[in-house]
mmCIF file of C-alpha atoms in Angstrom:
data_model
loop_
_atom_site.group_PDB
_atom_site.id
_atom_site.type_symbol
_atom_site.label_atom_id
_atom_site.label_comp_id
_atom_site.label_asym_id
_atom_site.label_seq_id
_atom_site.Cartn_x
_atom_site.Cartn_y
_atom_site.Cartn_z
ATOM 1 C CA UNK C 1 2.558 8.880 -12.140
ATOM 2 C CA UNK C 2 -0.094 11.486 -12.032
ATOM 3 C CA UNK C 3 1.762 14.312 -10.937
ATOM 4 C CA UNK C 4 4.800 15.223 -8.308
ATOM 5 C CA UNK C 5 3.856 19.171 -6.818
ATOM 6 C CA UNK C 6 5.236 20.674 -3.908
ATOM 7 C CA UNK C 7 2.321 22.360 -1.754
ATOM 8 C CA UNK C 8 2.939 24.489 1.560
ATOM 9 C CA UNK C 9 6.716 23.365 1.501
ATOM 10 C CA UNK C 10 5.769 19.534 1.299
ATOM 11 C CA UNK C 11 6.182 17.537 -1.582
ATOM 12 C CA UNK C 12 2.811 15.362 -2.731
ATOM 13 C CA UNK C 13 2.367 12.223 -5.422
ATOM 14 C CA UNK C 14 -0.182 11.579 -6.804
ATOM 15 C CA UNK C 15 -0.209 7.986 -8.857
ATOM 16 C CA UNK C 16 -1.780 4.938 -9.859
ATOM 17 C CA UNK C 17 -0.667 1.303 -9.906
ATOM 18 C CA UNK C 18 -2.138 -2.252 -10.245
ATOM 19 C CA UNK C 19 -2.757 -4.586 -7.833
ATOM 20 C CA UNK C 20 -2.706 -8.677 -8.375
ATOM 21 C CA UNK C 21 -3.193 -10.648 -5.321
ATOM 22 C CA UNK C 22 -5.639 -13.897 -4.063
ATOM 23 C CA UNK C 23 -5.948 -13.200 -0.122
ATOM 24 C CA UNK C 24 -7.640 -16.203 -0.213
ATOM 25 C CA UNK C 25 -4.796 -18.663 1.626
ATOM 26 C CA UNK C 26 -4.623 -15.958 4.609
ATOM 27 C CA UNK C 27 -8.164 -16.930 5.362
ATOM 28 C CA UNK C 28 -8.869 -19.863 7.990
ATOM 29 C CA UNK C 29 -11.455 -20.621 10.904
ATOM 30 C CA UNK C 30 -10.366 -18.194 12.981
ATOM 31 C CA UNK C 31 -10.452 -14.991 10.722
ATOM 32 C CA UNK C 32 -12.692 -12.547 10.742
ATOM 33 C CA UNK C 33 -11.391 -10.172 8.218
ATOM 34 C CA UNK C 34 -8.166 -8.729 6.837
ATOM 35 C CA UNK C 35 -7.203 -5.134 6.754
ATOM 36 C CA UNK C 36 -5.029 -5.514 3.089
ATOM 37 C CA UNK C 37 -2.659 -2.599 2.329
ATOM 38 C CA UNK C 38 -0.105 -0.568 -0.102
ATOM 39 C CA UNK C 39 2.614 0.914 1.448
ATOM 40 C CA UNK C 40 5.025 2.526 -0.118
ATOM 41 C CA UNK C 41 8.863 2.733 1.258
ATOM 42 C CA UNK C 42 11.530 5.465 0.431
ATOM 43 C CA UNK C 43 14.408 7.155 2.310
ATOM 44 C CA UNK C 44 15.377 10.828 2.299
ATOM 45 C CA UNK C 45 18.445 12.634 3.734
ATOM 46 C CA UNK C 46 15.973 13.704 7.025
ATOM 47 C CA UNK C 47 14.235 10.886 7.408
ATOM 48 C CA UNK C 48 16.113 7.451 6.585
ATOM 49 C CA UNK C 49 12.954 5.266 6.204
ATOM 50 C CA UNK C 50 9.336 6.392 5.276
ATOM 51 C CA UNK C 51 6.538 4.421 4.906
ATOM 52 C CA UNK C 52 3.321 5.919 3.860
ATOM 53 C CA UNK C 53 -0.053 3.672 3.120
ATOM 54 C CA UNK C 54 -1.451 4.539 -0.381
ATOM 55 C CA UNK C 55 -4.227 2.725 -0.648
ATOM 56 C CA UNK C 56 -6.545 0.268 1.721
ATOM 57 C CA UNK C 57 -9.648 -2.837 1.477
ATOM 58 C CA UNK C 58 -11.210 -4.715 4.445
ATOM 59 C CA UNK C 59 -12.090 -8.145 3.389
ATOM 60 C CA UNK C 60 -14.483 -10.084 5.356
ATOM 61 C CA UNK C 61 -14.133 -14.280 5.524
ATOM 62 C CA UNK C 62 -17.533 -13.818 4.242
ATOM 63 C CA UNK C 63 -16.841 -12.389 1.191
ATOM 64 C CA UNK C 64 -17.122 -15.048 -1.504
ATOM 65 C CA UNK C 65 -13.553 -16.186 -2.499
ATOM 66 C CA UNK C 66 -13.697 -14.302 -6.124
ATOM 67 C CA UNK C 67 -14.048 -10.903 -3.987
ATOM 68 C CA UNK C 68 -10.978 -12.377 -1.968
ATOM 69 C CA UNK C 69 -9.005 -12.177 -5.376
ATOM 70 C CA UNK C 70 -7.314 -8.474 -5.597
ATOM 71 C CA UNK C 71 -7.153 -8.293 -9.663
ATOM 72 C CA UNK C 72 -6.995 -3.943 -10.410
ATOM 73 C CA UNK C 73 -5.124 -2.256 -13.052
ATOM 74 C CA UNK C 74 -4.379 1.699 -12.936
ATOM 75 C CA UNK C 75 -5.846 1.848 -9.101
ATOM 76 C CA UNK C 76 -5.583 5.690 -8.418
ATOM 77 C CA UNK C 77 -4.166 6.195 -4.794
ATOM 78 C CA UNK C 78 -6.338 6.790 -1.457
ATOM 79 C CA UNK C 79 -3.697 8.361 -0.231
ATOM 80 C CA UNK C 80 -1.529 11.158 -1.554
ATOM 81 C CA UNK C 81 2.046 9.884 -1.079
ATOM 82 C CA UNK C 82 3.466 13.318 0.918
ATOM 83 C CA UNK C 83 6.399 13.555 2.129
ATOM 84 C CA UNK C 84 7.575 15.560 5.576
ATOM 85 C CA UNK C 85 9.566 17.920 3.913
ATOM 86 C CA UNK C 86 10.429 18.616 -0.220
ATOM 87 C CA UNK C 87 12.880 15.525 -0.655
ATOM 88 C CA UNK C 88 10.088 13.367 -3.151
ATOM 89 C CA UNK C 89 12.317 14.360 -6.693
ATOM 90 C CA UNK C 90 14.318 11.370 -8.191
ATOM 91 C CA UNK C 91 13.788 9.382 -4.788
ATOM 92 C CA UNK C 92 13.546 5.503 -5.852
ATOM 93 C CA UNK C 93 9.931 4.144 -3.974
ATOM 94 C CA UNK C 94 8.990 0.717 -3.565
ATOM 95 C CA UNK C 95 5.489 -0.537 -3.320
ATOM 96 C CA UNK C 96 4.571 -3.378 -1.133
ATOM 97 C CA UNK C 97 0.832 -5.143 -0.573
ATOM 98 C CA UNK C 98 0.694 -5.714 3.617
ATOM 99 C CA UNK C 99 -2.216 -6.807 5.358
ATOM 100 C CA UNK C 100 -3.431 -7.508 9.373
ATOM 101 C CA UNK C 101 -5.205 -10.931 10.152
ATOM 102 C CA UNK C 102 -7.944 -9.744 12.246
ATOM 103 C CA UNK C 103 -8.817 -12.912 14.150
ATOM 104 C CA UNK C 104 -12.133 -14.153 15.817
ATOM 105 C CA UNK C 105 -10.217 -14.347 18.812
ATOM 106 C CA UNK C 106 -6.547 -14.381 19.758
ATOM 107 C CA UNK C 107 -3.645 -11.797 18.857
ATOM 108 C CA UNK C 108 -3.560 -9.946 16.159
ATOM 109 C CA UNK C 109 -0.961 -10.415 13.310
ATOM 110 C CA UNK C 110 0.643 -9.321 9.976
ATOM 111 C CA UNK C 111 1.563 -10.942 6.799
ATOM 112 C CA UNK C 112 2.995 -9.341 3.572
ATOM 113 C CA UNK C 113 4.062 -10.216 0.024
ATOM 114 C CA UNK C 114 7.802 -12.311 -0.139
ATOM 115 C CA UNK C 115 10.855 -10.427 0.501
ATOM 116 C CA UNK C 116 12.086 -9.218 -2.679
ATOM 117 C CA UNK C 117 8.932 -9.252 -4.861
ATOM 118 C CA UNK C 118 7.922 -5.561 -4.085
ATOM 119 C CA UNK C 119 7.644 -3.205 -7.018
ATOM 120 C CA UNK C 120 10.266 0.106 -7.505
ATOM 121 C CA UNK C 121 9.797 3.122 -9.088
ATOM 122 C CA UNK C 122 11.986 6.114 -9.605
ATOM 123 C CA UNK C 123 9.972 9.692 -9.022
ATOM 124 C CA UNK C 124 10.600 12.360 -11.494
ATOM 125 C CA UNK C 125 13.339 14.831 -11.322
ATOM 126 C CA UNK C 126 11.432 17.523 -11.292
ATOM 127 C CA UNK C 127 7.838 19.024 -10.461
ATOM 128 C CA UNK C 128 4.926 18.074 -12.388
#
């Protein structure tokens, strides 16, 4: 957690987190790329379910498979994580790594990581 501030009556956080995945299995013939993502998931009394993407990586079937291996620690956020109003303080969050098969041709589609493997967090109390 870098810091938790409250800015023009919305509440902002600003943090880091690592990031271990091989994308390598979604990859087959028919991908072109994959749009991988962070979001991150909390609920407020106004708004029962947020989700907010943190941080983002297109990677092309091209790439060789070692740049297909997601292997960061301390990865600051794209992405402040703001919320709508100033609910943020002692709100649990849960991270989760999503990504969009972009095919060669054909619909598009999602995967994410298994249900119940997502990381939680609880934000501070207070402002800092």
């Amino acid at each position: 957690m870098k810091s938790l501030k409250n800015h023009g009556g919305v509440d902002r956080a600003l943090l880091s987190f690592d990031l271990h995945a091989d994308m390598n299995p979604a990859f087959h013939w028919n991908i072109k790329q994959l749009f991988v993502y962070v979001v991150a998931t909390y609920a407020t009394p106004t708004n029962p379910k947020n989700q907010i993407v943190l941080w983002d990586r297109i990677i092309e079937s091209s790439d060789p498979p070692n740049r297909k291996i997601l292997k960061e620690s301390n990865v600051f956020v794209k992405y402040g994580l703001v919320d709508q109003g100033a609910e943020l303080r002692g709100k649990e969050v849960e991270l989760s790594l999503m990504w969009d098969h972009m095919p060669l041709t054909g619909l598009l589609y999602m995967g994410g990581q298994k249900e119940g493997t997502a990381s939680k967090f609880v934000l501070p109390t207070e402002y800092q």
